[in-house]
PDB file of C-alpha atoms and ligand atoms in Angstrom:
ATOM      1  CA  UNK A   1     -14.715  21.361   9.376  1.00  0.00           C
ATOM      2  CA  UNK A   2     -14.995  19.873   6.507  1.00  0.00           C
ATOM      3  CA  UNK A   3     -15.806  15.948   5.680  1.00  0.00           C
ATOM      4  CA  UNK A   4     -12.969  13.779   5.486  1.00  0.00           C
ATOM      5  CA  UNK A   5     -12.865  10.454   4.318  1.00  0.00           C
ATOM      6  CA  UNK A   6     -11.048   8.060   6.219  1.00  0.00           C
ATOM      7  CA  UNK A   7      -7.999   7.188   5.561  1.00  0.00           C
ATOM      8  CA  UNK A   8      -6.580   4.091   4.143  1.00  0.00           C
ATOM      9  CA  UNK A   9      -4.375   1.720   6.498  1.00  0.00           C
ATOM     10  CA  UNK A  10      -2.670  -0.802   4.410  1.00  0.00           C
ATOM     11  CA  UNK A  11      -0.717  -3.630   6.050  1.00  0.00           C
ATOM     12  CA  UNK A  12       2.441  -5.118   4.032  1.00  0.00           C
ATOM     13  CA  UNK A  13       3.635  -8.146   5.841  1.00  0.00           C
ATOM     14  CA  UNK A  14       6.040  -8.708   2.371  1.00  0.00           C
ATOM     15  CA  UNK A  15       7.770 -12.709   3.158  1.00  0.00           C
ATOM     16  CA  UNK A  16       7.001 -12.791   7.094  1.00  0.00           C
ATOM     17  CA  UNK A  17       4.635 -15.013   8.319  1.00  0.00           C
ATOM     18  CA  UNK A  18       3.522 -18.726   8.960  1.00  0.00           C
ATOM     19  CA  UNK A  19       0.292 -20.572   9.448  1.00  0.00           C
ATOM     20  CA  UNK A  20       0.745 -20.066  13.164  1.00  0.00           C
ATOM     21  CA  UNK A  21       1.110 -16.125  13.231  1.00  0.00           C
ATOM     22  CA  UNK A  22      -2.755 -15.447  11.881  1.00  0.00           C
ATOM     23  CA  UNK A  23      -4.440 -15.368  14.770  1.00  0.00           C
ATOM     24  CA  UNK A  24      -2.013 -13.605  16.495  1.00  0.00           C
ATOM     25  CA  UNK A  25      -1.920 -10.843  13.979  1.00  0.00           C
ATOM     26  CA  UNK A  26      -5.296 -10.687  12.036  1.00  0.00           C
ATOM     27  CA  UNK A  27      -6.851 -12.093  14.770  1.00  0.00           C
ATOM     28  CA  UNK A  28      -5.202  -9.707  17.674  1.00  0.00           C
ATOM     29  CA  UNK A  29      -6.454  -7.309  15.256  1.00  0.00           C
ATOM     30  CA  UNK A  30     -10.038  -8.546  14.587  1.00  0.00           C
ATOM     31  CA  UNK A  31      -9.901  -8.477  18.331  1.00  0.00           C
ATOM     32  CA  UNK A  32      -9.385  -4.926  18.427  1.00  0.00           C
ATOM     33  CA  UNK A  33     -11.798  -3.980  15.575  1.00  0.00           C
ATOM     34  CA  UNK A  34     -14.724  -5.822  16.862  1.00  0.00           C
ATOM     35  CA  UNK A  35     -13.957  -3.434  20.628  1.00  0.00           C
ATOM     36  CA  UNK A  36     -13.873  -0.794  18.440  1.00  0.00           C
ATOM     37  CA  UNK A  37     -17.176   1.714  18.062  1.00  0.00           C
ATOM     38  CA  UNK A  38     -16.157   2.102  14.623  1.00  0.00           C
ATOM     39  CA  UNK A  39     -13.716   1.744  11.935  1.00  0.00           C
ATOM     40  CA  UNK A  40     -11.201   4.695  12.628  1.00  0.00           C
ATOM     41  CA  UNK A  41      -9.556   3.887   8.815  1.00  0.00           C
ATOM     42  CA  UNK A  42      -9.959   1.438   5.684  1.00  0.00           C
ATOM     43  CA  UNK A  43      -8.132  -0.984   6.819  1.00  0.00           C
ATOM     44  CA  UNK A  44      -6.198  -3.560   4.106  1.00  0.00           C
ATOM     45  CA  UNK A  45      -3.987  -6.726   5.077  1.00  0.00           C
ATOM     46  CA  UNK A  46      -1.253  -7.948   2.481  1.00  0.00           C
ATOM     47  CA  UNK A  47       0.002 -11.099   4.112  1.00  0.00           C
ATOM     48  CA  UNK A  48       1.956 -13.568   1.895  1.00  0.00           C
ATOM     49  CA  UNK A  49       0.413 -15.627  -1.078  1.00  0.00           C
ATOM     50  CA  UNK A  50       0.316 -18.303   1.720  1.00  0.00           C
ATOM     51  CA  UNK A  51      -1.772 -16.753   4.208  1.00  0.00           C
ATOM     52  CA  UNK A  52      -4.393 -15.236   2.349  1.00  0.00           C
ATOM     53  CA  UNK A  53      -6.953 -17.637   2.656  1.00  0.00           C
ATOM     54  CA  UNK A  54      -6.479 -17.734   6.476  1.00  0.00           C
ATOM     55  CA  UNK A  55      -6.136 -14.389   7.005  1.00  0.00           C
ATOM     56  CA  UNK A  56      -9.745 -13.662   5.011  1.00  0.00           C
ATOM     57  CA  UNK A  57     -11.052 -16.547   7.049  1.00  0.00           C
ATOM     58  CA  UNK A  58     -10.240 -14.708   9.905  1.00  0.00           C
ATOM     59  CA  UNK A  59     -11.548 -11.374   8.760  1.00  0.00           C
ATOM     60  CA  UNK A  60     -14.881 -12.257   7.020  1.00  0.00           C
ATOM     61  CA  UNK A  61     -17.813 -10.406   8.020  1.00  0.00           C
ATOM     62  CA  UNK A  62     -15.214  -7.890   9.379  1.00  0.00           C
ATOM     63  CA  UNK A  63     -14.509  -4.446   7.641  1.00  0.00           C
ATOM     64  CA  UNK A  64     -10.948  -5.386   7.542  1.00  0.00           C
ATOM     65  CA  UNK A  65      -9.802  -5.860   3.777  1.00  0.00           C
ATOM     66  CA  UNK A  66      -7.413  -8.285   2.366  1.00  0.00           C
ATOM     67  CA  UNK A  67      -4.712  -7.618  -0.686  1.00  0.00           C
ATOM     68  CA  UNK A  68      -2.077  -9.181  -1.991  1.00  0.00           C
ATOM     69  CA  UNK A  69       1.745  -8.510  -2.437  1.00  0.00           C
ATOM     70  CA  UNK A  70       2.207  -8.530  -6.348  1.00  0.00           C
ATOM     71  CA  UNK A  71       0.152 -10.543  -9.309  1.00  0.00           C
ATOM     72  CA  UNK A  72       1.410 -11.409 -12.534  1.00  0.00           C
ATOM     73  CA  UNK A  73       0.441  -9.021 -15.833  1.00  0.00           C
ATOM     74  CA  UNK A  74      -1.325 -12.094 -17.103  1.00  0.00           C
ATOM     75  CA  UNK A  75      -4.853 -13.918 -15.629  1.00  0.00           C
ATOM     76  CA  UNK A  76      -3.680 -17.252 -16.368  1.00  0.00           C
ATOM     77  CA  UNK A  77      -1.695 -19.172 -18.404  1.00  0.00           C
ATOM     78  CA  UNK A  78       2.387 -20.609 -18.285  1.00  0.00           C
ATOM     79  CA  UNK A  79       3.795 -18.557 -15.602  1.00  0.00           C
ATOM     80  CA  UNK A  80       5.524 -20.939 -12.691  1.00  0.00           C
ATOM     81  CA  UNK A  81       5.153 -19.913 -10.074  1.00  0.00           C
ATOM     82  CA  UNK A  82       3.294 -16.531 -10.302  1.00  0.00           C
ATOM     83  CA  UNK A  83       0.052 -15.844  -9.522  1.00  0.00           C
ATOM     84  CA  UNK A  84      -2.849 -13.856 -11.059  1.00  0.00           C
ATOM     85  CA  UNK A  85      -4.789 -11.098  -9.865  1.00  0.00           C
ATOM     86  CA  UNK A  86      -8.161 -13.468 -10.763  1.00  0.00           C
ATOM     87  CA  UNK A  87      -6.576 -15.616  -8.577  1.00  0.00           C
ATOM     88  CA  UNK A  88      -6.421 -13.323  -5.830  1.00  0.00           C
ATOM     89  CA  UNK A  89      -9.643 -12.233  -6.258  1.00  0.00           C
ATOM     90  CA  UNK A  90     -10.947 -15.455  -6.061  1.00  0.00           C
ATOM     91  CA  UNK A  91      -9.734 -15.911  -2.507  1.00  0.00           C
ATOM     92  CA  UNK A  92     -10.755 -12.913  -1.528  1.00  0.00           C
ATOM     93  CA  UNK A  93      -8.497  -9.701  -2.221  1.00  0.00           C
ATOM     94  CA  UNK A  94     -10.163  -6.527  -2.865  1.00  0.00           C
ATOM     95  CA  UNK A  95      -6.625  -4.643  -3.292  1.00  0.00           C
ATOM     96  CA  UNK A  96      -3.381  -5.698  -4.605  1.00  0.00           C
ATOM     97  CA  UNK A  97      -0.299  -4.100  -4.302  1.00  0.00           C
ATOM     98  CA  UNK A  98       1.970  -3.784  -7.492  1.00  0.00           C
ATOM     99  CA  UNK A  99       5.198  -2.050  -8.069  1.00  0.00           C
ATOM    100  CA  UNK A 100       6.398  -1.808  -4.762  1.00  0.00           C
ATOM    101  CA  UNK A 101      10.339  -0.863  -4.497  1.00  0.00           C
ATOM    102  CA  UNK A 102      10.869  -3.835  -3.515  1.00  0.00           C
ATOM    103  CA  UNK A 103       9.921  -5.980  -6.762  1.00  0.00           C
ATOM    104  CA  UNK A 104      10.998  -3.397  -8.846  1.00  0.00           C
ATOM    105  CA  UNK A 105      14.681  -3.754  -7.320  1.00  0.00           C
ATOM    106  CA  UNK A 106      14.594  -7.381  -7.344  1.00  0.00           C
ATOM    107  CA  UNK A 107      12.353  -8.409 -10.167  1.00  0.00           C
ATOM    108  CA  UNK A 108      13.708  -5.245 -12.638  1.00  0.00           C
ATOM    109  CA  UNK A 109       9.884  -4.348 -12.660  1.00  0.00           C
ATOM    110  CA  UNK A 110       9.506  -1.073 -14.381  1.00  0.00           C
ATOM    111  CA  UNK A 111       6.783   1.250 -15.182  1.00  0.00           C
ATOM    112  CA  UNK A 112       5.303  -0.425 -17.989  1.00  0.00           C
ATOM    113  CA  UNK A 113       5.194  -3.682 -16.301  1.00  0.00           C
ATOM    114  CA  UNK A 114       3.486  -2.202 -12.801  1.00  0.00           C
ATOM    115  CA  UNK A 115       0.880  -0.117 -15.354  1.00  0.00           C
ATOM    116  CA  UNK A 116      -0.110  -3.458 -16.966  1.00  0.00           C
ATOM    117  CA  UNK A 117      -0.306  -5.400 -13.728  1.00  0.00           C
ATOM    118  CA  UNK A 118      -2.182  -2.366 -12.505  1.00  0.00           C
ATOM    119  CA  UNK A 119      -4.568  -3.242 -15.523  1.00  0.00           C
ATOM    120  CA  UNK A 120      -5.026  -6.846 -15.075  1.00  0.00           C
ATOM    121  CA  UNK A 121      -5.852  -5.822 -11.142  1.00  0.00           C
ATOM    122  CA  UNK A 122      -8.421  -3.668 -12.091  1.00  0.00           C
ATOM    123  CA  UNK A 123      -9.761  -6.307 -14.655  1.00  0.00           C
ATOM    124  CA  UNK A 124     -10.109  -8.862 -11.918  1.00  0.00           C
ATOM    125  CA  UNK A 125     -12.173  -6.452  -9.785  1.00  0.00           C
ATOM    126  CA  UNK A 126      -9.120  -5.670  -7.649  1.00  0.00           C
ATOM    127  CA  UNK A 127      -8.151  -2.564  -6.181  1.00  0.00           C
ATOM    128  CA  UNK A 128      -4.539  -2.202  -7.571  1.00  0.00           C
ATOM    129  CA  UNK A 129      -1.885  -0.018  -4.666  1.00  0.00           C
ATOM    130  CA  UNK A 130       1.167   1.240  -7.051  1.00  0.00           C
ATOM    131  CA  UNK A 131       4.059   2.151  -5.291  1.00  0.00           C
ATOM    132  CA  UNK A 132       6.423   5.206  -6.818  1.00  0.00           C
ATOM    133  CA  UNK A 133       9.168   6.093  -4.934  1.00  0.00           C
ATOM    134  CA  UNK A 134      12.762   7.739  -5.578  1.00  0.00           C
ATOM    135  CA  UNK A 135      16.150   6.341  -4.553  1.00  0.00           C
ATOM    136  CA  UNK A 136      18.619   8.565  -2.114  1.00  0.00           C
ATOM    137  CA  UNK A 137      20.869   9.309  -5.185  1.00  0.00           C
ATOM    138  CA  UNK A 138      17.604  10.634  -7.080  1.00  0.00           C
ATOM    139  CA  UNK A 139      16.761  12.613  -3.771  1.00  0.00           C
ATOM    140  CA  UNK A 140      19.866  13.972  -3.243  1.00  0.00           C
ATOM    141  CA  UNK A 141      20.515  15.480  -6.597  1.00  0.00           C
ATOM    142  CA  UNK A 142      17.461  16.648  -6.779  1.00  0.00           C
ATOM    143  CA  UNK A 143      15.633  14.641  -8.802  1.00  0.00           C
ATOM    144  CA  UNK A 144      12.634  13.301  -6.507  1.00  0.00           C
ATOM    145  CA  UNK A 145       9.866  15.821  -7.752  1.00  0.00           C
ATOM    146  CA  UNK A 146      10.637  14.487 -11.492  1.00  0.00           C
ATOM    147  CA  UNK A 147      11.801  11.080 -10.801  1.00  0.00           C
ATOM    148  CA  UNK A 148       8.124  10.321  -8.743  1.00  0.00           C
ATOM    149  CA  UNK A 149       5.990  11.833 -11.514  1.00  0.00           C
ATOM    150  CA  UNK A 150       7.258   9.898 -14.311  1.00  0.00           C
ATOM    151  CA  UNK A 151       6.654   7.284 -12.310  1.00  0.00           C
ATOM    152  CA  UNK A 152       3.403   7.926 -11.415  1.00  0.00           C
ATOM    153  CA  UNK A 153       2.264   8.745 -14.546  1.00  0.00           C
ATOM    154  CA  UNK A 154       4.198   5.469 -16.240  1.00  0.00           C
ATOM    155  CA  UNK A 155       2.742   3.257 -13.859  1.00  0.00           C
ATOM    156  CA  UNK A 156      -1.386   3.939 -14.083  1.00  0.00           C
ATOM    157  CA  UNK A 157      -3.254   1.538 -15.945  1.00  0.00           C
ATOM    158  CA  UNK A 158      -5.041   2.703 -18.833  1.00  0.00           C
ATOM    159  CA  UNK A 159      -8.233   1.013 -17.901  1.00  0.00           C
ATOM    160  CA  UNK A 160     -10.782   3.008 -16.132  1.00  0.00           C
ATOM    161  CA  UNK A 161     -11.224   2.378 -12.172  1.00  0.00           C
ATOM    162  CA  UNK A 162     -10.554   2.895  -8.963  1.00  0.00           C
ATOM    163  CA  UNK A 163      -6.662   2.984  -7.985  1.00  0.00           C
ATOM    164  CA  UNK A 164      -4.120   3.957  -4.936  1.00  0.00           C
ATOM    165  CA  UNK A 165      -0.866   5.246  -5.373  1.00  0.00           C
ATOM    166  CA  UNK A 166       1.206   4.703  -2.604  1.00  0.00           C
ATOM    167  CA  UNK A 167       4.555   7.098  -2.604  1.00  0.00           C
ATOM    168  CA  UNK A 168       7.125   5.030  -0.319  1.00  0.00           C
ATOM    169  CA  UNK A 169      11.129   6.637  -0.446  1.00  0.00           C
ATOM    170  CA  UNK A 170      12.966   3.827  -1.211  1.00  0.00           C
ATOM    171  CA  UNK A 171      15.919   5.228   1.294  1.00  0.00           C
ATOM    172  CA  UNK A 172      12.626   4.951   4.000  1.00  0.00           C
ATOM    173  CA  UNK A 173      11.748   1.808   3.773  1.00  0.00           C
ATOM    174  CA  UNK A 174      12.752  -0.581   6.728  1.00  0.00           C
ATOM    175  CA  UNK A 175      15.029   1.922   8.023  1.00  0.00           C
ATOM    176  CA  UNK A 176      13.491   3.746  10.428  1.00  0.00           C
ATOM    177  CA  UNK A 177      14.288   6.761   8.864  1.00  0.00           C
ATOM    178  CA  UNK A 178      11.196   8.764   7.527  1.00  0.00           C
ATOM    179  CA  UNK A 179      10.623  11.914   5.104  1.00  0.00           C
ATOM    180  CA  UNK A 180      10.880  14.974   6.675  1.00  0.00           C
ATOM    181  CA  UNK A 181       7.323  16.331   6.895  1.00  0.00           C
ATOM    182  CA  UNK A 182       7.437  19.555   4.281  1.00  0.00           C
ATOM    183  CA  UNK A 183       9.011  16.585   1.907  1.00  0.00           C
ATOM    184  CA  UNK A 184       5.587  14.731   2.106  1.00  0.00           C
ATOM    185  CA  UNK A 185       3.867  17.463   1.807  1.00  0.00           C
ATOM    186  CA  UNK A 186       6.050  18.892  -1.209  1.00  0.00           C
ATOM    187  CA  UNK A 187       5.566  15.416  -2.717  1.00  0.00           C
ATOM    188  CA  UNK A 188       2.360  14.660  -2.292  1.00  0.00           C
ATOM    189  CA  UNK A 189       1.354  17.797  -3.797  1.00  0.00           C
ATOM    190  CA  UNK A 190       3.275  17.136  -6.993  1.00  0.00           C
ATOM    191  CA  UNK A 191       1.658  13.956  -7.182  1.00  0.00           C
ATOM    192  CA  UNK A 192      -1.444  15.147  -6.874  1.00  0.00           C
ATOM    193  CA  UNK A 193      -1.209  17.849  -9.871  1.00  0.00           C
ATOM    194  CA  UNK A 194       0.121  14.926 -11.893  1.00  0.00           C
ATOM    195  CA  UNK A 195      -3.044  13.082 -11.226  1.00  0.00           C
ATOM    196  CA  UNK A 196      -5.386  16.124 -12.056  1.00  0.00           C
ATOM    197  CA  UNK A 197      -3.365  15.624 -15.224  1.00  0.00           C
ATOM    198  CA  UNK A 198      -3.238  12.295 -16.320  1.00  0.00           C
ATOM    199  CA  UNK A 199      -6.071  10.738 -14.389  1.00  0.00           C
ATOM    200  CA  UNK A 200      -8.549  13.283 -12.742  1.00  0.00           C
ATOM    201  CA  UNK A 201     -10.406  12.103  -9.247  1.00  0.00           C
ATOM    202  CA  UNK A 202      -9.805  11.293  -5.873  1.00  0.00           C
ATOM    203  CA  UNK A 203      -7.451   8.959  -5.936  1.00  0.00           C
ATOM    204  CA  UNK A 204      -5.951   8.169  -2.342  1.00  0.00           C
ATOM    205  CA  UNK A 205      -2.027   8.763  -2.279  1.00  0.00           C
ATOM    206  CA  UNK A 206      -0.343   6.954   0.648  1.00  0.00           C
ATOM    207  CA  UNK A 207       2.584   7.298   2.546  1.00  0.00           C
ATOM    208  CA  UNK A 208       4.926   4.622   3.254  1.00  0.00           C
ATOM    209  CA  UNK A 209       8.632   4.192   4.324  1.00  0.00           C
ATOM    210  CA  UNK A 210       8.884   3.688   8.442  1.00  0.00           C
ATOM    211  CA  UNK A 211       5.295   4.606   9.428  1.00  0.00           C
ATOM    212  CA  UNK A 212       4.948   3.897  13.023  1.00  0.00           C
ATOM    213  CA  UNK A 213       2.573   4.618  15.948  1.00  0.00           C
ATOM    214  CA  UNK A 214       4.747   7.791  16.792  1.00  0.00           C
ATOM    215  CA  UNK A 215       4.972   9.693  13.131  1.00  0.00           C
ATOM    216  CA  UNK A 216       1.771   8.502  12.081  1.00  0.00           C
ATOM    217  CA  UNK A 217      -0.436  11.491  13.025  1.00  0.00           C
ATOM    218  CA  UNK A 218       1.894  14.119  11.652  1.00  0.00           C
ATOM    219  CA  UNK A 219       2.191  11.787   8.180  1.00  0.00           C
ATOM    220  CA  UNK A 220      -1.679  11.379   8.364  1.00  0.00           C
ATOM    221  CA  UNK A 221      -1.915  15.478   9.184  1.00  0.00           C
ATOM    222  CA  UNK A 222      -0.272  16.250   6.319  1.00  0.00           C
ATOM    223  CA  UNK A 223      -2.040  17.829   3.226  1.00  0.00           C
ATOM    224  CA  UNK A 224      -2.511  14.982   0.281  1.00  0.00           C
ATOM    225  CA  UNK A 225      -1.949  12.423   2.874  1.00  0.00           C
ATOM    226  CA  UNK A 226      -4.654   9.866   2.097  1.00  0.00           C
ATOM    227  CA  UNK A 227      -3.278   6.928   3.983  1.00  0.00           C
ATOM    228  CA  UNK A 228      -0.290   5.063   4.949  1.00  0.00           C
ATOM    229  CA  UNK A 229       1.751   2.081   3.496  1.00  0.00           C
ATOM    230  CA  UNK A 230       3.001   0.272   6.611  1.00  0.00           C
ATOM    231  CA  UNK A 231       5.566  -2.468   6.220  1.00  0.00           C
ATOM    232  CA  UNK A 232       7.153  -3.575   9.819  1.00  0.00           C
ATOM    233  CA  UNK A 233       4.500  -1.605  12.191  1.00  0.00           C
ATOM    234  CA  UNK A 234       2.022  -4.145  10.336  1.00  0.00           C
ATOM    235  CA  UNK A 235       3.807  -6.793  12.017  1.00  0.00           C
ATOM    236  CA  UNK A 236       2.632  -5.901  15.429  1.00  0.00           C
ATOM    237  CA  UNK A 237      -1.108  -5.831  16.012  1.00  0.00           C
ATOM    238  CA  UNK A 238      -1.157  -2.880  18.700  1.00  0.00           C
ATOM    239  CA  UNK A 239       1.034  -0.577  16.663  1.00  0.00           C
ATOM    240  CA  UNK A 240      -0.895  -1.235  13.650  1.00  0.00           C
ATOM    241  CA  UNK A 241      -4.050  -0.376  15.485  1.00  0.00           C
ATOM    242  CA  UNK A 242      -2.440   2.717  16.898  1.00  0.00           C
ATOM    243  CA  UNK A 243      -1.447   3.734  13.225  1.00  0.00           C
ATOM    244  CA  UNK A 244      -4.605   3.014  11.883  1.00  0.00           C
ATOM    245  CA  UNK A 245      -6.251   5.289  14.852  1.00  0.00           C
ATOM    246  CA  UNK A 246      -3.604   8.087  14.141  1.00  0.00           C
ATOM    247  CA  UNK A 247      -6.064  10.301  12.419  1.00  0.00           C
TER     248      UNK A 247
HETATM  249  P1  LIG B 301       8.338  -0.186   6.286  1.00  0.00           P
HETATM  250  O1  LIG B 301       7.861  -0.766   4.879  1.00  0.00           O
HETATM  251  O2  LIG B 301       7.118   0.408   6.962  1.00  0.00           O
HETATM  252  O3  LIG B 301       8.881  -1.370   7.019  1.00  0.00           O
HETATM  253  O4  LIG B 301       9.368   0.855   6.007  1.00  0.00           O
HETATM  254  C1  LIG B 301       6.922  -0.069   4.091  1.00  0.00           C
HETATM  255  C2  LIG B 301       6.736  -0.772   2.778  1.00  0.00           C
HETATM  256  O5  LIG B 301       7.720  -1.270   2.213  1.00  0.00           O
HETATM  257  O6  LIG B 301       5.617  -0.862   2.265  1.00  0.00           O
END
């Protein structure tokens, strides 16, 4: 068999969350890590802006990792209300996520945009996550394949470093309705001759889009599957810990 390396768990709690909730999610979690012989997956948390500095209170001296959500193109200067990857960095990120459907629906976010925040990431010493993912309208007329790979190649930084590409459906997100497995697989493979293009390594491509404890070992199982993006399932320690043990 040959040497795998383990896959990347990423936690996205996007706007859920209070000062109350740590312990009972990075904490349950800790909980279950430190029980643990060893770490079945990289594990990453992406609480809220507010909750980062308790949640990597929580998890220092811990394998678990912490990201954030988004970060502005810009380290510092007049931006209400945003905040920098330097600034996540400083509080203890090692990933960040950028582009995610999410932002790019509400925020108008395009390529460009997630390729220079992708940038400043890697600048700070962050690990950036860039999410790609087509609509239903794009899937159904047949436009994924196309529609992905522009993305993916729109969206890397030019800088040098280590990135993530997560591809999340938009149509799969929160729904509960997931890619059909030969779609992952058809995906993932185009992604990954784009890469061998445009930016040659190892790069870990993610799924995300409903990941749960049940589809998480066929997702993980499937070829170019380097991880999964988990949104709700993050929410709940025990599920989390079963997706992160899926593989
Ligand atoms: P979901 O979210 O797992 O709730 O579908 C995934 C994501 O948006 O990253």
């Amino acid at each position: 068999m040959s040497v795998q390396s383990l896959p990347l768990i990423a936690g996205n709690w996007k706007m859920n969350g209070l000062g109350e909730d740590v312990s009972g999610l990075a904490g349950a979690l800790l909980d279950h890590v430190i029980s643990a012989e060893k770490m079945p997956c990289t594990m990453v948390l992406c609480p809220p802006f507010t909750l980062i500095d308790r949640v990597s209170s929580t998890v220092q001296d811990s394998p678990i990792k912490v990201g954030g959500q988004d970060c502005h193109v810009e380290s510092a200067g007049a931006f209400t209300g945003s905040i920098s990857a330097r600034m996540l960095a400083d509080i203890g990120c090692d990933y960040v996520i950028v582009g995610h459907s999410e932002r790019r629906r509400d925020f108008g976010e395009g390529d460009a945009t997630v390729g220079a925040k992708a940038d400043t990431a890697l600048a700070a010493g962050l690990t950036p996550i860039i999410c790609v993912g087509e609509s239903l309208e794009q899937r159904e007329a047949g436009q994924a394949l196309d529609v992905v790979s522009a993305q993916v190649a729109g969206s890397l930084p030019g800088a040098a470093g280590d990135v993530v590409i997560a591809y999340e459906p938009v149509w799969a997100i929160g729904t509960g309705l997931t890619a059909a497995p030969e779609d992952v697989a058809e995906m993932h493979a185009s992604i990954r001759a784009r890469l061998d293009d445009v930016r040659p390594g190892d790069t870990p491509i993610l799924y995300g889009g409903s990941a749960n404890p049940d589809n998480a070992a066929a997702l993980l199982a499937t070829p170019n599957v380097g991880g999964l993006l988990v949104g709700g399932a993050s929410l709940d320690p025990d599920a989390f810990w079963t997706v992160a043990n899926a593989r």
